[in-house]
PDB file of C-alpha atoms and ligand atoms in Angstrom:
ATOM      1  CA  MET A   1      72.159-162.852  65.002  1.00  0.00           C
ATOM      2  CA  ILE A   2      70.440-163.523  62.064  1.00  0.00           C
ATOM      3  CA  GLU A   3      70.144-167.651  62.339  1.00  0.00           C
ATOM      4  CA  GLY A   4      66.550-168.627  63.440  1.00  0.00           C
ATOM      5  CA  ARG A   5      64.896-164.883  63.028  1.00  0.00           C
ATOM      6  CA  ARG A   6      61.450-164.767  61.808  1.00  0.00           C
ATOM      7  CA  ILE A   7      61.620-162.378  58.632  1.00  0.00           C
ATOM      8  CA  TRP A   8      59.091-161.026  56.454  1.00  0.00           C
ATOM      9  CA  LEU A   9      60.698-159.610  53.553  1.00  0.00           C
ATOM     10  CA  THR A  10      59.042-157.630  50.678  1.00  0.00           C
ATOM     11  CA  GLY A  11      59.949-157.499  46.906  1.00  0.00           C
ATOM     12  CA  ALA A  12      61.950-160.671  47.162  1.00  0.00           C
ATOM     13  CA  SER A  13      61.589-161.562  43.620  1.00  0.00           C
ATOM     14  CA  SER A  14      64.266-159.387  42.143  1.00  0.00           C
ATOM     15  CA  GLY A  15      66.798-156.711  42.810  1.00  0.00           C
ATOM     16  CA  ILE A  16      67.878-155.901  46.270  1.00  0.00           C
ATOM     17  CA  GLY A  17      65.120-158.113  47.825  1.00  0.00           C
ATOM     18  CA  ALA A  18      65.714-160.825  45.796  1.00  0.00           C
ATOM     19  CA  HIS A  19      69.750-160.815  46.777  1.00  0.00           C
ATOM     20  CA  MET A  20      68.845-159.901  50.560  1.00  0.00           C
ATOM     21  CA  ALA A  21      66.384-163.024  50.508  1.00  0.00           C
ATOM     22  CA  LYS A  22      69.466-165.335  49.654  1.00  0.00           C
ATOM     23  CA  GLU A  23      71.786-163.595  51.673  1.00  0.00           C
ATOM     24  CA  LEU A  24      69.592-164.138  54.894  1.00  0.00           C
ATOM     25  CA  LEU A  25      68.658-167.791  53.942  1.00  0.00           C
ATOM     26  CA  GLN A  26      72.183-168.717  53.858  1.00  0.00           C
ATOM     27  CA  ARG A  27      72.620-167.249  57.364  1.00  0.00           C
ATOM     28  CA  GLY A  28      69.831-169.391  58.784  1.00  0.00           C
ATOM     29  CA  ALA A  29      66.819-167.098  59.159  1.00  0.00           C
ATOM     30  CA  HIS A  30      63.135-168.051  58.160  1.00  0.00           C
ATOM     31  CA  LEU A  31      61.678-165.893  55.793  1.00  0.00           C
ATOM     32  CA  ALA A  32      58.235-164.899  54.880  1.00  0.00           C
ATOM     33  CA  LEU A  33      58.634-163.900  51.237  1.00  0.00           C
ATOM     34  CA  THR A  34      56.442-161.317  49.322  1.00  0.00           C
ATOM     35  CA  ALA A  35      55.961-160.295  45.782  1.00  0.00           C
ATOM     36  CA  ARG A  36      53.874-160.752  42.681  1.00  0.00           C
ATOM     37  CA  SER A  37      55.905-163.235  41.144  1.00  0.00           C
ATOM     38  CA  LEU A  38      55.488-166.306  42.451  1.00  0.00           C
ATOM     39  CA  GLY A  39      58.319-168.309  40.765  1.00  0.00           C
ATOM     40  CA  PRO A  40      61.590-166.309  41.984  1.00  0.00           C
ATOM     41  CA  LEU A  41      60.035-167.064  45.634  1.00  0.00           C
ATOM     42  CA  VAL A  42      59.246-170.687  44.805  1.00  0.00           C
ATOM     43  CA  GLU A  43      62.758-171.038  43.912  1.00  0.00           C
ATOM     44  CA  LEU A  44      64.168-169.858  46.866  1.00  0.00           C
ATOM     45  CA  SER A  45      61.751-172.123  48.880  1.00  0.00           C
ATOM     46  CA  GLU A  46      63.007-175.243  46.901  1.00  0.00           C
ATOM     47  CA  ARG A  47      66.783-174.101  47.348  1.00  0.00           C
ATOM     48  CA  PHE A  48      66.416-173.515  51.143  1.00  0.00           C
ATOM     49  CA  PRO A  49      63.813-176.314  52.386  1.00  0.00           C
ATOM     50  CA  GLY A  50      61.913-175.312  55.852  1.00  0.00           C
ATOM     51  CA  GLN A  51      63.281-172.138  55.785  1.00  0.00           C
ATOM     52  CA  VAL A  52      60.387-170.141  53.685  1.00  0.00           C
ATOM     53  CA  LEU A  53      57.089-169.447  53.831  1.00  0.00           C
ATOM     54  CA  LEU A  54      55.390-168.154  50.566  1.00  0.00           C
ATOM     55  CA  VAL A  55      53.121-165.205  51.020  1.00  0.00           C
ATOM     56  CA  PRO A  56      52.889-163.980  47.542  1.00  0.00           C
ATOM     57  CA  GLY A  57      50.375-161.070  46.594  1.00  0.00           C
ATOM     58  CA  ASP A  58      49.891-157.150  45.549  1.00  0.00           C
ATOM     59  CA  LEU A  59      50.652-155.401  48.505  1.00  0.00           C
ATOM     60  CA  THR A  60      48.790-152.420  47.175  1.00  0.00           C
ATOM     61  CA  ASP A  61      45.793-154.925  47.768  1.00  0.00           C
ATOM     62  CA  HIS A  62      44.835-154.096  51.099  1.00  0.00           C
ATOM     63  CA  LEU A  63      42.947-157.119  51.745  1.00  0.00           C
ATOM     64  CA  GLN A  64      45.649-159.292  50.301  1.00  0.00           C
ATOM     65  CA  VAL A  65      48.192-157.879  52.728  1.00  0.00           C
ATOM     66  CA  ARG A  66      45.796-158.437  55.737  1.00  0.00           C
ATOM     67  CA  GLU A  67      45.424-162.314  54.518  1.00  0.00           C
ATOM     68  CA  ILE A  68      49.375-162.184  54.122  1.00  0.00           C
ATOM     69  CA  GLY A  69      49.533-161.158  58.079  1.00  0.00           C
ATOM     70  CA  MET A  70      47.006-163.783  58.984  1.00  0.00           C
ATOM     71  CA  THR A  71      49.174-166.250  57.082  1.00  0.00           C
ATOM     72  CA  ILE A  72      52.411-165.527  58.794  1.00  0.00           C
ATOM     73  CA  ALA A  73      50.362-165.368  62.076  1.00  0.00           C
ATOM     74  CA  GLN A  74      48.940-168.701  61.744  1.00  0.00           C
ATOM     75  CA  SER A  75      52.248-170.339  60.735  1.00  0.00           C
ATOM     76  CA  TRP A  76      54.564-168.577  62.863  1.00  0.00           C
ATOM     77  CA  GLY A  77      52.810-166.587  65.687  1.00  0.00           C
ATOM     78  CA  ALA A  78      55.174-163.685  65.463  1.00  0.00           C
ATOM     79  CA  LEU A  79      57.684-161.702  63.551  1.00  0.00           C
ATOM     80  CA  ASP A  80      61.362-160.673  64.495  1.00  0.00           C
ATOM     81  CA  THR A  81      61.992-158.561  61.651  1.00  0.00           C
ATOM     82  CA  VAL A  82      59.962-157.056  58.456  1.00  0.00           C
ATOM     83  CA  ILE A  83      61.858-155.833  55.964  1.00  0.00           C
ATOM     84  CA  LEU A  84      59.973-153.500  53.452  1.00  0.00           C
ATOM     85  CA  SER A  85      62.057-153.632  50.049  1.00  0.00           C
ATOM     86  CA  ALA A  86      59.176-153.812  47.405  1.00  0.00           C
ATOM     87  CA  GLY A  87      58.768-150.584  45.611  1.00  0.00           C
ATOM     88  CA  THR A  88      58.752-148.713  42.227  1.00  0.00           C
ATOM     89  CA  CYS A  89      60.200-146.215  40.342  1.00  0.00           C
ATOM     90  CA  GLU A  90      58.540-144.079  37.327  1.00  0.00           C
ATOM     91  CA  TYR A  91      60.023-140.720  36.373  1.00  0.00           C
ATOM     92  CA  VAL A  92      58.163-137.735  35.451  1.00  0.00           C
ATOM     93  CA  ASP A  93      57.863-135.951  32.401  1.00  0.00           C
ATOM     94  CA  VAL A  94      57.600-132.385  33.649  1.00  0.00           C
ATOM     95  CA  SER A  95      56.785-131.187  30.118  1.00  0.00           C
ATOM     96  CA  GLN A  96      53.595-133.248  30.132  1.00  0.00           C
ATOM     97  CA  PHE A  97      52.805-133.627  34.202  1.00  0.00           C
ATOM     98  CA  ASP A  98      50.649-136.481  34.798  1.00  0.00           C
ATOM     99  CA  ALA A  99      49.297-136.810  38.279  1.00  0.00           C
ATOM    100  CA  ARG A 100      48.568-140.597  37.701  1.00  0.00           C
ATOM    101  CA  VAL A 101      52.488-141.024  37.918  1.00  0.00           C
ATOM    102  CA  ILE A 102      52.417-139.685  41.659  1.00  0.00           C
ATOM    103  CA  GLU A 103      49.375-141.769  42.523  1.00  0.00           C
ATOM    104  CA  ARG A 104      50.844-145.055  41.247  1.00  0.00           C
ATOM    105  CA  SER A 105      54.345-144.436  42.925  1.00  0.00           C
ATOM    106  CA  VAL A 106      52.368-143.285  46.094  1.00  0.00           C
ATOM    107  CA  CYS A 107      50.077-146.348  46.042  1.00  0.00           C
ATOM    108  CA  THR A 108      52.898-148.657  45.686  1.00  0.00           C
ATOM    109  CA  ASN A 109      55.594-146.855  47.781  1.00  0.00           C
ATOM    110  CA  LEU A 110      53.756-145.462  50.672  1.00  0.00           C
ATOM    111  CA  LEU A 111      50.311-147.015  50.825  1.00  0.00           C
ATOM    112  CA  ALA A 112      51.237-150.872  50.063  1.00  0.00           C
ATOM    113  CA  SER A 113      54.266-150.111  52.967  1.00  0.00           C
ATOM    114  CA  SER A 114      51.667-148.722  55.347  1.00  0.00           C
ATOM    115  CA  TYR A 115      49.128-151.584  54.626  1.00  0.00           C
ATOM    116  CA  CYS A 116      52.334-153.976  55.451  1.00  0.00           C
ATOM    117  CA  ILE A 117      52.950-151.999  58.760  1.00  0.00           C
ATOM    118  CA  GLU A 118      49.432-152.410  59.668  1.00  0.00           C
ATOM    119  CA  SER A 119      49.531-156.196  59.591  1.00  0.00           C
ATOM    120  CA  ALA A 120      53.197-156.507  61.023  1.00  0.00           C
ATOM    121  CA  LEU A 121      52.821-154.452  63.961  1.00  0.00           C
ATOM    122  CA  PRO A 122      50.820-157.092  66.059  1.00  0.00           C
ATOM    123  CA  LEU A 123      53.325-159.630  65.009  1.00  0.00           C
ATOM    124  CA  LEU A 124      56.359-157.799  65.661  1.00  0.00           C
ATOM    125  CA  ARG A 125      54.856-156.903  69.310  1.00  0.00           C
ATOM    126  CA  ALA A 126      55.234-160.698  69.829  1.00  0.00           C
ATOM    127  CA  GLY A 127      58.581-161.294  68.684  1.00  0.00           C
ATOM    128  CA  ARG A 128      61.953-161.262  69.801  1.00  0.00           C
ATOM    129  CA  THR A 129      63.864-158.096  69.683  1.00  0.00           C
ATOM    130  CA  PRO A 130      61.882-156.668  67.123  1.00  0.00           C
ATOM    131  CA  HIS A 131      62.881-154.641  63.914  1.00  0.00           C
ATOM    132  CA  LEU A 132      60.992-152.933  61.228  1.00  0.00           C
ATOM    133  CA  VAL A 133      63.013-152.022  58.359  1.00  0.00           C
ATOM    134  CA  GLY A 134      62.131-150.016  55.276  1.00  0.00           C
ATOM    135  CA  VAL A 135      63.713-149.104  52.062  1.00  0.00           C
ATOM    136  CA  VAL A 136      63.382-145.384  51.219  1.00  0.00           C
ATOM    137  CA  SER A 137      66.117-143.849  48.877  1.00  0.00           C
ATOM    138  CA  ALA A 138      68.881-141.234  49.039  1.00  0.00           C
ATOM    139  CA  VAL A 139      66.891-138.781  46.511  1.00  0.00           C
ATOM    140  CA  THR A 140      64.818-138.269  50.054  1.00  0.00           C
ATOM    141  CA  THR A 141      67.596-136.126  51.066  1.00  0.00           C
ATOM    142  CA  SER A 142      68.504-134.645  47.657  1.00  0.00           C
ATOM    143  CA  PRO A 143      65.705-133.715  45.349  1.00  0.00           C
ATOM    144  CA  GLN A 144      66.631-134.891  41.585  1.00  0.00           C
ATOM    145  CA  ARG A 145      65.128-133.893  38.405  1.00  0.00           C
ATOM    146  CA  ARG A 146      62.313-136.051  37.075  1.00  0.00           C
ATOM    147  CA  ALA A 147      62.166-137.725  40.535  1.00  0.00           C
ATOM    148  CA  GLN A 148      59.121-136.133  41.773  1.00  0.00           C
ATOM    149  CA  ALA A 149      56.977-138.771  42.102  1.00  0.00           C
ATOM    150  CA  PHE A 150      59.383-141.535  43.327  1.00  0.00           C
ATOM    151  CA  GLY A 151      60.883-138.849  45.765  1.00  0.00           C
ATOM    152  CA  ALA A 152      57.413-137.811  46.947  1.00  0.00           C
ATOM    153  CA  SER A 153      56.285-141.430  47.825  1.00  0.00           C
ATOM    154  CA  LYS A 154      59.569-142.323  49.315  1.00  0.00           C
ATOM    155  CA  SER A 155      59.767-139.191  51.559  1.00  0.00           C
ATOM    156  CA  GLY A 156      56.469-139.889  52.325  1.00  0.00           C
ATOM    157  CA  LEU A 157      57.663-143.396  53.772  1.00  0.00           C
ATOM    158  CA  ARG A 158      60.649-141.777  55.427  1.00  0.00           C
ATOM    159  CA  TYR A 159      58.448-139.801  57.569  1.00  0.00           C
ATOM    160  CA  LEU A 160      56.014-142.426  58.145  1.00  0.00           C
ATOM    161  CA  LEU A 161      58.909-144.748  59.418  1.00  0.00           C
ATOM    162  CA  GLU A 162      60.864-141.997  61.364  1.00  0.00           C
ATOM    163  CA  SER A 163      57.541-140.891  63.275  1.00  0.00           C
ATOM    164  CA  LEU A 164      56.826-144.443  63.887  1.00  0.00           C
ATOM    165  CA  ARG A 165      60.592-145.195  65.410  1.00  0.00           C
ATOM    166  CA  VAL A 166      59.502-142.425  67.994  1.00  0.00           C
ATOM    167  CA  ASP A 167      56.104-143.793  69.096  1.00  0.00           C
ATOM    168  CA  LEU A 168      57.659-147.567  68.746  1.00  0.00           C
ATOM    169  CA  ALA A 169      60.806-146.873  71.101  1.00  0.00           C
ATOM    170  CA  ASP A 170      58.811-147.530  74.407  1.00  0.00           C
ATOM    171  CA  GLU A 171      57.637-151.048  73.038  1.00  0.00           C
ATOM    172  CA  GLY A 172      61.325-151.668  72.192  1.00  0.00           C
ATOM    173  CA  ILE A 173      60.543-151.986  68.308  1.00  0.00           C
ATOM    174  CA  ASP A 174      63.631-150.717  66.602  1.00  0.00           C
ATOM    175  CA  VAL A 175      63.253-148.823  63.246  1.00  0.00           C
ATOM    176  CA  THR A 176      65.891-148.475  60.607  1.00  0.00           C
ATOM    177  CA  LEU A 177      65.447-146.806  57.192  1.00  0.00           C
ATOM    178  CA  VAL A 178      67.753-148.068  54.144  1.00  0.00           C
ATOM    179  CA  SER A 179      68.751-145.393  51.504  1.00  0.00           C
ATOM    180  CA  PRO A 180      70.274-146.680  48.480  1.00  0.00           C
ATOM    181  CA  GLY A 181      71.680-144.030  45.885  1.00  0.00           C
ATOM    182  CA  PHE A 182      72.520-146.265  42.808  1.00  0.00           C
ATOM    183  CA  VAL A 183      71.946-150.128  42.679  1.00  0.00           C
ATOM    184  CA  ASP A 184      72.015-151.727  39.553  1.00  0.00           C
ATOM    185  CA  THR A 185      68.627-153.295  39.220  1.00  0.00           C
ATOM    186  CA  SER A 186      65.756-152.813  36.807  1.00  0.00           C
ATOM    187  CA  GLN A 187      64.730-149.943  38.907  1.00  0.00           C
ATOM    188  CA  ALA A 188      67.901-148.287  37.980  1.00  0.00           C
ATOM    189  CA  GLN A 189      67.528-148.526  34.493  1.00  0.00           C
ATOM    190  CA  ASN A 190      65.977-145.408  33.733  1.00  0.00           C
ATOM    191  CA  ASN A 191      69.286-143.848  35.254  1.00  0.00           C
ATOM    192  CA  ALA A 192      71.620-145.867  32.885  1.00  0.00           C
ATOM    193  CA  HIS A 193      73.549-143.150  32.252  1.00  0.00           C
ATOM    194  CA  ALA A 194      74.967-143.085  35.736  1.00  0.00           C
ATOM    195  CA  VAL A 195      75.553-146.843  35.569  1.00  0.00           C
ATOM    196  CA  HIS A 196      79.125-146.756  36.233  1.00  0.00           C
ATOM    197  CA  ARG A 197      77.999-145.484  40.097  1.00  0.00           C
ATOM    198  CA  HIS A 198      76.112-148.505  40.435  1.00  0.00           C
ATOM    199  CA  TRP A 199      76.567-150.808  43.154  1.00  0.00           C
ATOM    200  CA  PRO A 200      75.462-154.639  42.235  1.00  0.00           C
ATOM    201  CA  ALA A 201      72.565-155.735  43.955  1.00  0.00           C
ATOM    202  CA  SER A 202      74.555-158.455  45.473  1.00  0.00           C
ATOM    203  CA  LYS A 203      76.922-155.979  47.135  1.00  0.00           C
ATOM    204  CA  ALA A 204      74.198-153.777  48.405  1.00  0.00           C
ATOM    205  CA  ALA A 205      72.015-156.810  49.558  1.00  0.00           C
ATOM    206  CA  SER A 206      75.222-157.740  51.391  1.00  0.00           C
ATOM    207  CA  TYR A 207      76.219-154.337  52.811  1.00  0.00           C
ATOM    208  CA  ILE A 208      72.542-153.949  54.119  1.00  0.00           C
ATOM    209  CA  CYS A 209      72.155-157.632  55.893  1.00  0.00           C
ATOM    210  CA  GLN A 210      75.904-156.758  57.656  1.00  0.00           C
ATOM    211  CA  GLN A 211      74.426-153.201  58.656  1.00  0.00           C
ATOM    212  CA  LEU A 212      71.283-154.163  59.880  1.00  0.00           C
ATOM    213  CA  LEU A 213      72.852-156.427  62.644  1.00  0.00           C
ATOM    214  CA  LYS A 214      73.947-153.239  64.242  1.00  0.00           C
ATOM    215  CA  ARG A 215      70.493-151.538  64.194  1.00  0.00           C
ATOM    216  CA  PRO A 216      71.234-148.242  62.968  1.00  0.00           C
ATOM    217  CA  ARG A 217      68.591-145.572  62.569  1.00  0.00           C
ATOM    218  CA  GLU A 218      69.472-145.355  58.860  1.00  0.00           C
ATOM    219  CA  ILE A 219      71.943-147.295  56.082  1.00  0.00           C
ATOM    220  CA  VAL A 220      73.030-144.767  53.181  1.00  0.00           C
ATOM    221  CA  PHE A 221      75.243-146.117  50.168  1.00  0.00           C
ATOM    222  CA  PRO A 222      77.301-145.182  48.530  1.00  0.00           C
ATOM    223  CA  THR A 223      78.140-142.675  50.963  1.00  0.00           C
ATOM    224  CA  ARG A 224      81.047-140.824  49.457  1.00  0.00           C
ATOM    225  CA  PHE A 225      79.315-140.272  46.029  1.00  0.00           C
ATOM    226  CA  LEU A 226      75.957-139.416  47.751  1.00  0.00           C
ATOM    227  CA  LYS A 227      77.635-136.639  49.854  1.00  0.00           C
ATOM    228  CA  LEU A 228      79.077-135.231  46.515  1.00  0.00           C
ATOM    229  CA  LEU A 229      75.931-135.138  45.128  1.00  0.00           C
ATOM    230  CA  ASN A 230      74.259-133.428  48.005  1.00  0.00           C
ATOM    231  CA  PHE A 231      77.069-130.844  48.203  1.00  0.00           C
ATOM    232  CA  LEU A 232      76.233-130.092  44.406  1.00  0.00           C
ATOM    233  CA  THR A 233      72.933-128.964  45.242  1.00  0.00           C
ATOM    234  CA  THR A 234      74.222-126.170  47.423  1.00  0.00           C
ATOM    235  CA  LEU A 235      76.068-124.669  44.555  1.00  0.00           C
ATOM    236  CA  PRO A 236      74.717-122.170  42.060  1.00  0.00           C
ATOM    237  CA  LYS A 237      72.042-123.813  39.874  1.00  0.00           C
ATOM    238  CA  ARG A 238      74.148-123.675  36.689  1.00  0.00           C
ATOM    239  CA  LEU A 239      77.173-124.807  38.259  1.00  0.00           C
ATOM    240  CA  HIS A 240      75.101-127.717  40.046  1.00  0.00           C
ATOM    241  CA  LEU A 241      73.577-128.924  36.720  1.00  0.00           C
ATOM    242  CA  ALA A 242      77.193-128.734  34.814  1.00  0.00           C
ATOM    243  CA  LEU A 243      78.800-130.711  37.506  1.00  0.00           C
ATOM    244  CA  ALA A 244      76.011-133.004  37.907  1.00  0.00           C
ATOM    245  CA  LYS A 245      75.794-133.681  34.275  1.00  0.00           C
ATOM    246  CA  ARG A 246      79.946-134.041  34.049  1.00  0.00           C
ATOM    247  CA  LEU A 247      79.526-136.923  37.298  1.00  0.00           C
ATOM    248  CA  THR A 248      76.621-138.900  36.227  1.00  0.00           C
ATOM    249  CA  GLY A 249      76.359-138.134  32.298  1.00  0.00           C
ATOM    250  CA  THR A 250      72.815-136.688  32.796  1.00  0.00           C
ATOM    251  CA  GLN A 251      71.063-133.246  33.459  1.00  0.00           C
ATOM    252  CA  GLY A 252      71.070-134.063  37.178  1.00  0.00           C
ATOM    253  CA  GLU A 253      68.788-137.193  37.189  1.00  0.00           C
ATOM    254  CA  THR A 254      71.475-138.513  39.354  1.00  0.00           C
ATOM    255  CA  SER A 255      70.011-140.957  41.809  1.00  0.00           C
ATOM    256  CA  LEU A 256      66.838-142.937  42.820  1.00  0.00           C
TER     257      LEU A 256
HETATM  258  N1  NAP B 301      67.959-149.782  42.586  1.00  0.00           N
HETATM  259  C1  NAP B 301      68.057-148.326  43.236  1.00  0.00           C
HETATM  260  O1  NAP B 301      69.105-147.812  42.763  1.00  0.00           O
HETATM  261  C2  NAP B 301      67.236-148.066  44.420  1.00  0.00           C
HETATM  262  C3  NAP B 301      67.570-146.612  44.826  1.00  0.00           C
HETATM  263  C4  NAP B 301      66.934-146.429  45.855  1.00  0.00           C
HETATM  264  C5  NAP B 301      65.916-147.108  46.362  1.00  0.00           C
HETATM  265  N2  NAP B 301      65.765-148.172  45.928  1.00  0.00           N
HETATM  266  C6  NAP B 301      64.408-149.068  46.611  1.00  0.00           C
HETATM  267  O2  NAP B 301      65.125-150.379  46.565  1.00  0.00           O
HETATM  268  C7  NAP B 301      63.896-151.115  46.777  1.00  0.00           C
HETATM  269  C8  NAP B 301      64.512-152.752  45.918  1.00  0.00           C
HETATM  270  O3  NAP B 301      64.304-151.994  44.513  1.00  0.00           O
HETATM  271  P1  NAP B 301      65.259-152.881  43.388  1.00  0.00           P
HETATM  272  O4  NAP B 301      66.037-151.773  42.703  1.00  0.00           O
HETATM  273  O5  NAP B 301      65.865-154.013  44.055  1.00  0.00           O
HETATM  274  O6  NAP B 301      63.868-153.041  42.340  1.00  0.00           O
HETATM  275  P2  NAP B 301      63.337-154.092  41.940  1.00  0.00           P
HETATM  276  O7  NAP B 301      64.409-155.180  41.162  1.00  0.00           O
HETATM  277  O8  NAP B 301      62.353-153.685  40.706  1.00  0.00           O
HETATM  278  O9  NAP B 301      62.275-154.767  42.934  1.00  0.00           O
HETATM  279  C9  NAP B 301      61.370-154.235  43.497  1.00  0.00           C
HETATM  280  C10 NAP B 301      60.490-155.320  44.018  1.00  0.00           C
HETATM  281  O10 NAP B 301      59.297-154.758  44.694  1.00  0.00           O
HETATM  282  C11 NAP B 301      58.295-156.042  44.023  1.00  0.00           C
HETATM  283  N3  NAP B 301      56.991-155.255  43.918  1.00  0.00           N
HETATM  284  C12 NAP B 301      56.669-153.993  43.236  1.00  0.00           C
HETATM  285  N4  NAP B 301      55.289-153.789  43.490  1.00  0.00           N
HETATM  286  C13 NAP B 301      54.973-154.563  44.022  1.00  0.00           C
HETATM  287  C14 NAP B 301      53.514-155.066  44.446  1.00  0.00           C
HETATM  288  N5  NAP B 301      52.370-154.217  44.087  1.00  0.00           N
HETATM  289  N6  NAP B 301      53.120-156.075  45.413  1.00  0.00           N
HETATM  290  C15 NAP B 301      53.924-156.795  45.550  1.00  0.00           C
HETATM  291  N7  NAP B 301      55.354-156.455  45.231  1.00  0.00           N
HETATM  292  C16 NAP B 301      55.975-155.563  44.556  1.00  0.00           C
HETATM  293  C17 NAP B 301      58.711-156.394  42.837  1.00  0.00           C
HETATM  294  O11 NAP B 301      58.137-157.713  42.881  1.00  0.00           O
HETATM  295  P3  NAP B 301      57.150-158.241  41.231  1.00  0.00           P
HETATM  296  O12 NAP B 301      56.968-157.288  40.645  1.00  0.00           O
HETATM  297  O13 NAP B 301      57.417-159.961  41.402  1.00  0.00           O
HETATM  298  O14 NAP B 301      55.618-157.804  42.532  1.00  0.00           O
HETATM  299  C18 NAP B 301      60.213-156.877  43.160  1.00  0.00           C
HETATM  300  O15 NAP B 301      60.337-157.802  43.956  1.00  0.00           O
HETATM  301  C19 NAP B 301      62.778-150.669  46.329  1.00  0.00           C
HETATM  302  O16 NAP B 301      61.737-150.117  47.405  1.00  0.00           O
HETATM  303  C20 NAP B 301      63.258-149.541  45.412  1.00  0.00           C
HETATM  304  O17 NAP B 301      62.321-148.066  45.329  1.00  0.00           O
HETATM  305  C21 NAP B 301      66.368-148.828  44.820  1.00  0.00           C
END
């Protein structure tokens, strides 16, 4: 049941997060929306009057995230669901390895998410059937070329959430991971060769919202194609690269 739930959704200004915001608002949820770009959040608040709490900000800034938490606490007093969808994707050029790419990815995908969790947990503890949701990536189960920064940061987030699931179980807080493979958003542009494998962001958002009702441990899509890619990694290296190239049009730059 989504109607009336108090949900904090990050990454709500574009891509998967923006489509999830629309979907959840259409189903009657109350959303606290975060991103750095205010415009798209304001548009949603005007389209769904009375349902949106605007909490924009840069999630890599610990203090800003604490203030967002305080605003939500003052307005609602509790949260029923938190969906951490904000993230970034930068590919690594291994021939000129630059550790700052790793640093930026970890900062946005892992540290910022942990700031959000710090602010969200006391509110979830006061919420109804609380649910913590984090968007990781299919790349965390299948290493891909040039995805070192993205994959390392999302793998860290995966571990953070999976270990939290164990500790939070006694408090009745469910934890769900979302692992997209190919979704047609700005983040997937670097992987344009595989675009024919992408799901539209609207389809991904609908699928996630539908699956979240069941509170699974993980939501993975598109399943069959990802299973095939995972299988390829078990083959000898040359065969793996040749087949991955055929399937995706790249040298194994296969998924986010
Ligand atoms: N697209 C895919 O194929 C794919 C695959 C695997 C995983 N994912 C993950 O899915 C999630 C959604 O990505 P997407 O594809 O929809 O990409 P997107 O369109 O680029 O959306 C990213 C969102 O994160 C927000 N964001 C980024 N940095 C932020 C910061 N420092 N503070 C606050 N908000 C920030 C952006 O808003 P502002 O720029 O306005 O701040 C935007 O709303 C991400 O976690 C991504 O890593 C996507």
